[in-house]
CSV table of C-alpha atoms and ligand atoms in Angstrom, one decimal:
chain,number,residue,atom,x,y,z
A,8,MET,CA,-27.4,-10.3,-14.3
A,9,GLU,CA,-23.4,-10.8,-14.9
A,10,ARG,CA,-21.4,-9.5,-11.4
A,11,LYS,CA,-19.5,-6.9,-11.9
A,12,LYS,CA,-15.6,-7.2,-12.7
A,13,ARG,CA,-14.1,-6.8,-8.7
A,14,ILE,CA,-10.2,-4.8,-8.8
A,15,VAL,CA,-8.4,-4.5,-5.6
A,16,ILE,CA,-6.0,-1.1,-6.3
A,17,ALA,CA,-3.1,-0.8,-4.5
A,18,LEU,CA,-2.2,2.4,-4.8
A,19,GLY,CA,1.8,3.5,-4.5
A,20,GLY,CA,3.8,7.0,-3.5
A,21,ASN,CA,3.3,8.4,-6.3
A,22,ALA,CA,-1.1,8.8,-6.7
A,23,LEU,CA,-0.3,10.8,-2.6
A,24,GLY,CA,2.5,12.6,-3.0
A,25,ASN,CA,4.4,13.5,0.2
A,26,THR,CA,3.3,16.8,1.3
A,27,LEU,CA,0.5,18.0,1.8
A,28,PRO,CA,-0.4,20.8,-0.6
A,29,GLU,CA,0.8,18.1,-3.5
A,30,GLN,CA,-1.4,15.0,-1.8
A,31,MET,CA,-4.1,17.4,-2.4
A,32,ALA,CA,-3.5,17.9,-5.1
A,33,ALA,CA,-2.3,14.1,-6.3
A,34,VAL,CA,-5.8,12.3,-5.8
A,35,LYS,CA,-7.3,14.6,-8.3
A,36,ILE,CA,-5.8,12.8,-10.8
A,37,THR,CA,-6.0,9.2,-8.6
A,38,ALA,CA,-10.2,9.9,-8.2
A,39,ARG,CA,-10.1,10.3,-11.8
A,40,ALA,CA,-7.9,7.3,-12.8
A,41,ILE,CA,-10.0,5.5,-9.8
A,42,VAL,CA,-13.6,6.8,-11.5
A,43,ASP,CA,-12.2,5.4,-14.9
A,44,LEU,CA,-12.4,2.0,-13.9
A,45,ILE,CA,-15.8,2.8,-12.2
A,46,GLU,CA,-17.5,4.7,-15.7
A,47,GLU,CA,-15.6,0.9,-17.6
A,48,GLY,CA,-18.5,-0.7,-15.6
A,49,CYS,CA,-15.5,-2.5,-13.4
A,50,GLU,CA,-16.8,-2.1,-8.8
A,51,VAL,CA,-13.3,-0.8,-6.9
A,52,VAL,CA,-11.4,-1.2,-3.8
A,53,VAL,CA,-9.0,1.1,-3.2
A,54,ALA,CA,-5.9,0.0,-1.0
A,55,HIS,CA,-2.9,2.1,-0.1
A,56,GLY,CA,0.4,3.1,1.3
A,57,ASN,CA,2.1,5.9,4.1
A,58,GLY,CA,5.9,6.3,4.1
A,59,PRO,CA,6.3,9.3,3.2
A,60,GLN,CA,2.7,10.7,5.9
A,61,VAL,CA,3.2,8.5,8.6
A,62,GLY,CA,7.7,9.0,8.8
A,63,MET,CA,6.3,13.0,9.1
A,64,ILE,CA,3.5,12.2,11.4
A,65,ASN,CA,6.0,10.4,13.7
A,66,ASN,CA,8.2,13.3,12.9
A,67,ALA,CA,5.3,16.1,14.2
A,68,MET,CA,4.8,13.9,16.6
A,69,ILE,CA,7.7,13.3,18.7
A,70,ALA,CA,8.0,16.9,17.9
A,71,LEU,CA,5.2,17.7,20.6
A,72,THR,CA,7.3,15.9,23.7
A,73,HIS,CA,9.7,18.5,22.8
A,74,GLU,CA,7.6,21.1,23.4
A,75,ASP,CA,5.4,19.6,26.1
A,76,GLU,CA,6.9,17.6,29.0
A,77,ALA,CA,3.2,15.8,29.6
A,78,GLN,CA,2.2,13.9,26.5
A,79,PRO,CA,4.9,10.8,26.4
A,80,ASN,CA,5.6,9.7,22.3
A,81,THR,CA,2.8,8.3,20.2
A,82,PRO,CA,2.7,4.6,19.4
A,83,LEU,CA,3.8,4.0,15.4
A,84,SER,CA,0.4,2.1,15.4
A,85,VAL,CA,-1.0,5.4,16.4
A,86,CYS,CA,0.6,7.1,13.7
A,87,VAL,CA,-0.6,5.0,11.4
A,88,ALA,CA,-4.7,4.9,12.3
A,89,MET,CA,-3.7,9.2,11.9
A,90,SER,CA,-2.7,8.5,8.8
A,91,GLN,CA,-5.9,6.0,7.4
A,92,ALA,CA,-7.6,8.6,8.5
A,93,TYR,CA,-6.5,11.6,6.8
A,94,ILE,CA,-4.7,10.0,3.9
A,95,GLY,CA,-9.0,8.6,3.4
A,96,TYR,CA,-10.4,12.1,3.9
A,97,ASP,CA,-9.1,13.5,1.2
A,98,LEU,CA,-9.0,10.3,-1.0
A,99,GLN,CA,-12.8,10.1,-0.6
A,100,ASN,CA,-13.3,13.7,-1.0
A,101,ALA,CA,-11.5,13.7,-4.5
A,102,LEU,CA,-13.8,10.4,-5.4
A,103,ARG,CA,-16.7,11.9,-4.3
A,104,GLU,CA,-16.5,15.1,-6.0
A,105,GLU,CA,-15.1,13.5,-8.8
A,106,LEU,CA,-18.1,11.4,-9.1
A,107,LEU,CA,-20.4,13.9,-8.7
A,108,ASN,CA,-18.3,15.8,-11.3
A,109,ARG,CA,-19.8,13.2,-14.0
A,110,GLY,CA,-23.4,12.4,-13.2
A,111,ILE,CA,-22.0,9.4,-11.0
A,112,THR,CA,-24.7,9.5,-7.6
A,113,ASP,CA,-25.3,5.9,-6.3
A,114,VAL,CA,-21.9,6.1,-5.3
A,115,PRO,CA,-20.7,6.3,-1.7
A,116,VAL,CA,-17.5,6.3,-0.3
A,117,ALA,CA,-16.1,5.7,3.1
A,118,THR,CA,-12.8,5.1,4.2
A,119,MET,CA,-12.2,1.9,6.6
A,120,ILE,CA,-10.6,2.5,10.1
A,121,THR,CA,-8.8,-1.1,9.5
A,122,GLN,CA,-6.3,-2.9,11.5
A,123,VAL,CA,-4.7,-5.7,10.5
A,124,ARG,CA,-3.4,-8.4,12.6
A,125,VAL,CA,0.2,-9.4,12.5
A,126,ASP,CA,1.9,-12.5,14.3
A,127,GLU,CA,4.2,-11.6,18.1
A,128,ASN,CA,6.6,-14.2,15.6
A,129,ASP,CA,7.0,-12.8,12.7
A,130,PRO,CA,10.4,-13.0,12.1
A,131,ALA,CA,10.8,-9.2,10.8
A,132,PHE,CA,9.5,-8.1,14.2
A,133,GLN,CA,13.5,-9.0,15.1
A,134,SER,CA,14.8,-7.4,12.4
A,135,PRO,CA,13.5,-4.1,11.4
A,136,SER,CA,14.1,-2.7,7.5
A,137,LYS,CA,11.7,0.0,6.8
A,138,PRO,CA,12.9,3.5,6.7
A,139,ILE,CA,10.4,6.3,7.3
A,140,GLY,CA,10.4,10.0,8.4
A,141,LYS,CA,13.6,12.1,7.6
A,142,PHE,CA,17.1,11.6,7.6
A,143,MET,CA,18.9,12.7,10.7
A,144,THR,CA,22.7,13.4,11.6
A,145,PRO,CA,24.6,10.7,13.8
A,146,GLN,CA,24.7,13.3,16.9
A,147,GLN,CA,20.8,13.5,16.1
A,148,ALA,CA,20.2,9.5,16.0
A,149,GLN,CA,21.7,8.9,18.8
A,150,GLU,CA,20.0,11.2,20.1
A,151,VAL,CA,16.4,10.2,19.2
A,152,SER,CA,17.6,5.9,19.7
A,153,GLU,CA,18.5,6.6,23.3
A,154,LYS,CA,15.7,8.9,24.7
A,155,TYR,CA,12.9,6.4,22.3
A,156,ASP,CA,14.3,3.1,22.0
A,157,TYR,CA,14.0,3.6,18.1
A,158,ILE,CA,17.0,1.4,16.1
A,159,MET,CA,18.1,4.2,13.5
A,160,LYS,CA,19.7,2.9,10.5
A,161,GLU,CA,22.5,5.1,7.9
A,162,ASP,CA,20.5,5.4,4.8
A,163,ALA,CA,22.6,4.9,1.0
A,164,GLY,CA,25.2,7.6,2.1
A,165,ARG,CA,22.3,10.1,3.2
A,166,GLY,CA,22.0,10.3,6.2
A,167,TYR,CA,20.5,7.9,9.5
A,168,ARG,CA,16.4,6.9,9.5
A,169,ARG,CA,14.5,5.2,11.5
A,170,VAL,CA,14.1,2.0,11.8
A,171,VAL,CA,10.9,0.0,12.1
A,172,ALA,CA,9.7,-4.1,11.7
A,173,SER,CA,7.1,-5.2,8.4
A,174,PRO,CA,5.3,-8.2,9.1
A,175,LYS,CA,3.7,-10.2,7.1
A,176,PRO,CA,-0.5,-9.5,7.4
A,177,VAL,CA,-2.3,-12.0,8.5
A,178,GLU,CA,-5.7,-11.7,9.3
A,179,ILE,CA,-8.2,-8.1,8.1
A,180,ILE,CA,-10.0,-7.5,11.6
A,181,GLU,CA,-12.5,-5.2,9.6
A,182,ILE,CA,-12.7,-7.7,7.1
A,183,GLY,CA,-17.2,-8.3,7.4
A,184,THR,CA,-18.2,-4.6,7.6
A,185,ILE,CA,-15.5,-3.7,4.5
A,186,ARG,CA,-17.0,-6.7,2.8
A,187,THR,CA,-21.0,-5.9,3.8
A,188,MET,CA,-20.1,-2.2,2.0
A,189,VAL,CA,-18.0,-3.3,-1.2
A,190,GLU,CA,-21.5,-5.8,-1.9
A,191,SER,CA,-23.9,-2.9,-1.1
A,192,GLY,CA,-21.8,-0.8,-4.0
A,193,ASP,CA,-19.9,1.6,-1.5
A,194,LEU,CA,-17.4,2.6,-3.2
A,195,VAL,CA,-14.5,1.6,0.3
A,196,ILE,CA,-10.7,3.4,1.1
A,197,ALA,CA,-9.6,0.0,3.6
A,198,CYS,CA,-6.2,-0.7,4.0
A,199,GLY,CA,-4.7,2.4,4.3
A,200,GLY,CA,-0.7,2.4,4.9
A,201,GLY,CA,-0.6,-1.3,4.8
A,202,GLY,CA,-3.8,-1.8,7.4
A,203,ILE,CA,-2.4,-0.8,11.9
A,204,PRO,CA,-0.9,-3.7,12.8
A,205,VAL,CA,-1.8,-5.5,15.6
A,206,VAL,CA,-1.2,-8.8,18.0
A,207,ARG,CA,-3.6,-10.6,19.3
A,208,GLN,CA,-3.9,-11.1,23.4
A,209,GLY,CA,-6.9,-12.6,23.9
A,210,ASN,CA,-9.9,-10.6,23.2
A,211,HIS,CA,-7.2,-6.9,23.0
A,212,LEU,CA,-5.8,-6.3,20.3
A,213,LYS,CA,-2.5,-4.6,20.9
A,214,GLY,CA,-0.9,-2.1,18.3
A,215,ALA,CA,2.4,-3.1,16.7
A,216,SER,CA,5.1,-1.2,16.3
A,217,ALA,CA,5.2,-1.9,12.3
A,218,VAL,CA,4.3,-0.7,9.4
A,219,ILE,CA,2.5,-3.7,7.1
A,220,ASP,CA,3.9,-3.2,3.5
A,221,LYS,CA,0.2,-2.9,1.2
A,222,ASP,CA,1.5,-4.5,-1.2
A,223,PHE,CA,0.6,-7.1,0.5
A,224,ALA,CA,-2.3,-6.3,1.8
A,225,SER,CA,-3.5,-5.2,-0.8
A,226,CYS,CA,-3.2,-8.7,-1.9
A,227,LEU,CA,-4.9,-10.2,1.4
A,228,LEU,CA,-7.6,-7.9,1.3
A,229,ALA,CA,-8.5,-9.0,-2.4
A,230,LYS,CA,-8.4,-12.5,-1.3
A,231,GLU,CA,-10.7,-12.3,1.2
A,232,LEU,CA,-13.2,-10.0,-1.1
A,233,ASP,CA,-13.1,-12.9,-4.1
A,234,ALA,CA,-11.2,-9.2,-6.6
A,235,ASP,CA,-11.4,-11.2,-9.7
A,236,SER,CA,-7.4,-8.5,-9.7
A,237,LEU,CA,-4.9,-7.3,-8.1
A,238,ILE,CA,-3.5,-4.1,-9.8
A,239,ILE,CA,-0.9,-1.7,-8.8
A,240,LEU,CA,-0.3,1.0,-9.6
A,241,THR,CA,3.0,2.9,-9.0
A,242,ALA,CA,6.0,5.2,-10.7
A,243,VAL,CA,6.6,2.9,-13.7
A,244,GLU,CA,4.4,1.6,-16.7
A,245,LYS,CA,5.7,-2.0,-16.6
A,246,VAL,CA,8.0,-4.5,-14.4
A,247,ALA,CA,11.1,-5.0,-15.9
A,248,ILE,CA,13.6,-7.9,-16.0
A,249,ASN,CA,18.0,-6.7,-15.9
A,250,TYR,CA,15.5,-2.8,-14.9
A,251,GLY,CA,18.1,-0.3,-15.7
A,252,THR,CA,21.0,-1.9,-18.0
A,253,PRO,CA,21.5,-1.8,-21.3
A,254,GLU,CA,19.6,-5.3,-21.1
A,255,GLU,CA,16.6,-3.4,-19.7
A,256,GLN,CA,13.3,-5.4,-20.7
A,257,TRP,CA,10.1,-4.3,-19.7
A,258,LEU,CA,7.4,-7.7,-19.4
A,259,ASP,CA,4.1,-7.6,-21.1
A,260,GLN,CA,2.9,-10.6,-19.8
A,261,VAL,CA,4.1,-12.7,-17.1
A,262,SER,CA,3.1,-16.5,-16.0
A,263,VAL,CA,3.2,-16.7,-12.0
A,264,SER,CA,7.3,-19.3,-12.9
A,265,GLN,CA,8.7,-17.1,-14.5
A,266,ALA,CA,7.4,-14.3,-12.6
A,267,ARG,CA,9.5,-16.7,-9.5
A,268,GLN,CA,12.6,-17.2,-11.6
A,269,TYR,CA,13.4,-13.9,-11.8
A,270,ILE,CA,12.9,-13.0,-8.4
A,271,ALA,CA,15.6,-15.8,-8.2
A,272,GLU,CA,17.9,-14.3,-10.1
A,273,GLY,CA,17.0,-10.9,-8.4
A,274,HIS,CA,15.5,-8.5,-10.9
A,275,PHE,CA,13.9,-7.1,-8.6
A,276,ALA,CA,15.2,-4.2,-5.8
A,277,PRO,CA,13.8,-5.1,-2.3
A,278,GLY,CA,11.6,-2.7,-1.0
A,279,SER,CA,10.4,-1.2,-3.8
A,280,MET,CA,9.5,-4.1,-6.7
A,281,LEU,CA,10.3,-6.6,-4.6
A,282,PRO,CA,7.6,-7.0,-2.7
A,283,LYS,CA,5.3,-5.8,-5.8
A,284,VAL,CA,5.9,-8.9,-7.6
A,285,GLU,CA,5.5,-11.3,-4.8
A,286,ALA,CA,2.5,-10.3,-4.1
A,287,ALA,CA,1.0,-10.6,-7.9
A,288,ILE,CA,2.4,-14.1,-8.0
A,289,ASP,CA,0.6,-14.8,-4.9
A,290,PHE,CA,-2.4,-13.2,-5.7
A,291,ALA,CA,-2.6,-14.3,-9.7
A,292,SER,CA,-1.6,-18.4,-8.3
A,293,SER,CA,-4.6,-18.0,-5.9
A,294,LYS,CA,-7.4,-18.8,-6.9
A,295,GLU,CA,-8.4,-20.0,-11.1
A,296,GLY,CA,-9.8,-17.0,-12.8
A,297,ARG,CA,-7.6,-13.9,-11.2
A,298,THR,CA,-4.6,-11.3,-12.0
A,299,ALA,CA,-2.2,-8.9,-10.9
A,300,ILE,CA,-1.5,-5.8,-12.8
A,301,ILE,CA,1.6,-3.8,-12.5
A,302,THR,CA,1.5,-0.6,-13.9
A,303,LEU,CA,1.7,3.2,-13.9
A,304,LEU,CA,-1.8,5.3,-12.1
A,305,GLU,CA,-2.4,6.8,-16.0
A,306,LYS,CA,-2.4,3.7,-17.7
A,307,SER,CA,-4.9,2.2,-15.5
A,308,ARG,CA,-7.8,2.0,-17.6
A,309,GLU,CA,-5.8,1.2,-20.0
A,310,ALA,CA,-3.8,-2.3,-18.2
A,311,VAL,CA,-7.6,-3.4,-17.2
A,312,GLN,CA,-8.4,-3.4,-21.1
A,313,GLY,CA,-5.0,-6.2,-21.1
A,314,LYS,CA,-3.3,-2.7,-23.1
A,315,THR,CA,-0.6,-2.2,-21.2
A,316,GLY,CA,1.4,-3.3,-17.7
A,317,THR,CA,2.3,-6.4,-16.7
A,318,GLN,CA,-0.4,-8.5,-16.6
A,319,PHE,CA,0.7,-12.0,-14.3
A,320,VAL,CA,-1.6,-14.6,-15.0
A,321,ALA,CA,-1.7,-18.8,-13.5
A,322,THR,CA,-0.5,-21.3,-15.4
A,323,HIS,CA,-3.0,-23.6,-15.0
A,324,PRO,CA,-2.6,-26.7,-16.5
B,409,ADP,P1,5.2,2.8,-4.1
B,409,ADP,O1,5.8,3.7,-4.0
B,409,ADP,O2,4.6,2.4,-5.7
B,409,ADP,O3,5.3,1.5,-3.5
B,409,ADP,P2,8.4,1.8,-5.1
B,409,ADP,O4,9.5,3.8,-4.8
B,409,ADP,O5,8.7,1.2,-3.4
B,409,ADP,O6,7.2,2.4,-4.7
B,409,ADP,O7,8.8,0.8,-6.5
B,409,ADP,C1,8.6,1.4,-7.4
B,409,ADP,C2,10.0,1.4,-8.1
B,409,ADP,O8,10.6,0.4,-8.3
B,409,ADP,C3,9.7,2.5,-9.1
B,409,ADP,O9,9.9,3.3,-9.8
B,409,ADP,C4,11.1,1.6,-9.9
B,409,ADP,O10,12.0,3.0,-9.9
B,409,ADP,C5,12.3,0.8,-9.2
B,409,ADP,N1,12.2,-1.0,-9.7
B,409,ADP,C6,13.2,-1.6,-8.8
B,409,ADP,N2,13.4,-3.0,-9.6
B,409,ADP,C7,12.9,-2.6,-10.5
B,409,ADP,C8,12.3,-3.1,-12.1
B,409,ADP,N3,13.1,-4.6,-12.3
B,409,ADP,N4,11.7,-2.7,-13.1
B,409,ADP,C9,10.5,-1.3,-13.0
B,409,ADP,N5,10.8,-0.8,-11.9
B,409,ADP,C10,12.1,-1.8,-11.0
B,410,MG,MG1,6.6,0.5,-2.1
């Protein structure tokens, strides 16, 4: 029997929404898109981001310390773990229901709490860049920075936000279990929020104060599972050069060398499109036959059929 096409899907913010009710509604649409791919005959593994959710959990845990002096502040790694469980719960529930609605009864769905090792010497720890959580006044920012040692930065004229380090993922600790589950035909949700960041201390894995970019974690997951395709689902159908200008041009198919040149020319915004394009290049160039696609959630079936999205291909001589 021919091996099924294995796809790792990376879900962005718009697949999950910003509040509890939004997420509950969004996962139903997301589940439809994912089950569409299973009906196409693909084997799917799901990864996702957690920007709004980890910020929300972090703020809730800060509020707890205000209410109860006996409660110390919650480490960011624990907040990421909480976000994996919360998002995984909604997603696996919606996926199960969508599968059953279509008469697919032989695909178990499960979320894997995933730790991802980062390098404690990663330069990202020296320059925190990823904003999380709510906007604050300068006074509030001053207060939390003194109380919790948070680094606060002004964010595009909208107020102050906490910024955290975003180191590169090095190793997926639970990859063996994830692989076993995928091989046995389960629909697995893994590396949520980029994974719980940990550093190795002998046999101990210590939680790190960081949030890993889900685009890079999904790329590592796709490589480790020897996937055929990495599909990054976001808020745009295609990637553009000269984005938002009169010269804007949407890309259909792009070679990794061409994409690298576009990066050098500064076409992709850091923190949003740049990590996706970098992850797409990394995956498509990692082994012959691997492709990466960036597209809209609602277009994932057409994108897998090669009809839309930006498709990244290696140009092997
Ligand atoms: P996600 O939550 O899926 O990670 P982001 O908001 O981080 O989504 O990134 C997607 C956004 O990147 C798009 O909605 C778009 O506004 C922006 N963007 C920046 N540069 C580009 C580009 N060159 N082409 C397309 N979109 C771009
Ligand atoms: Mg993003």
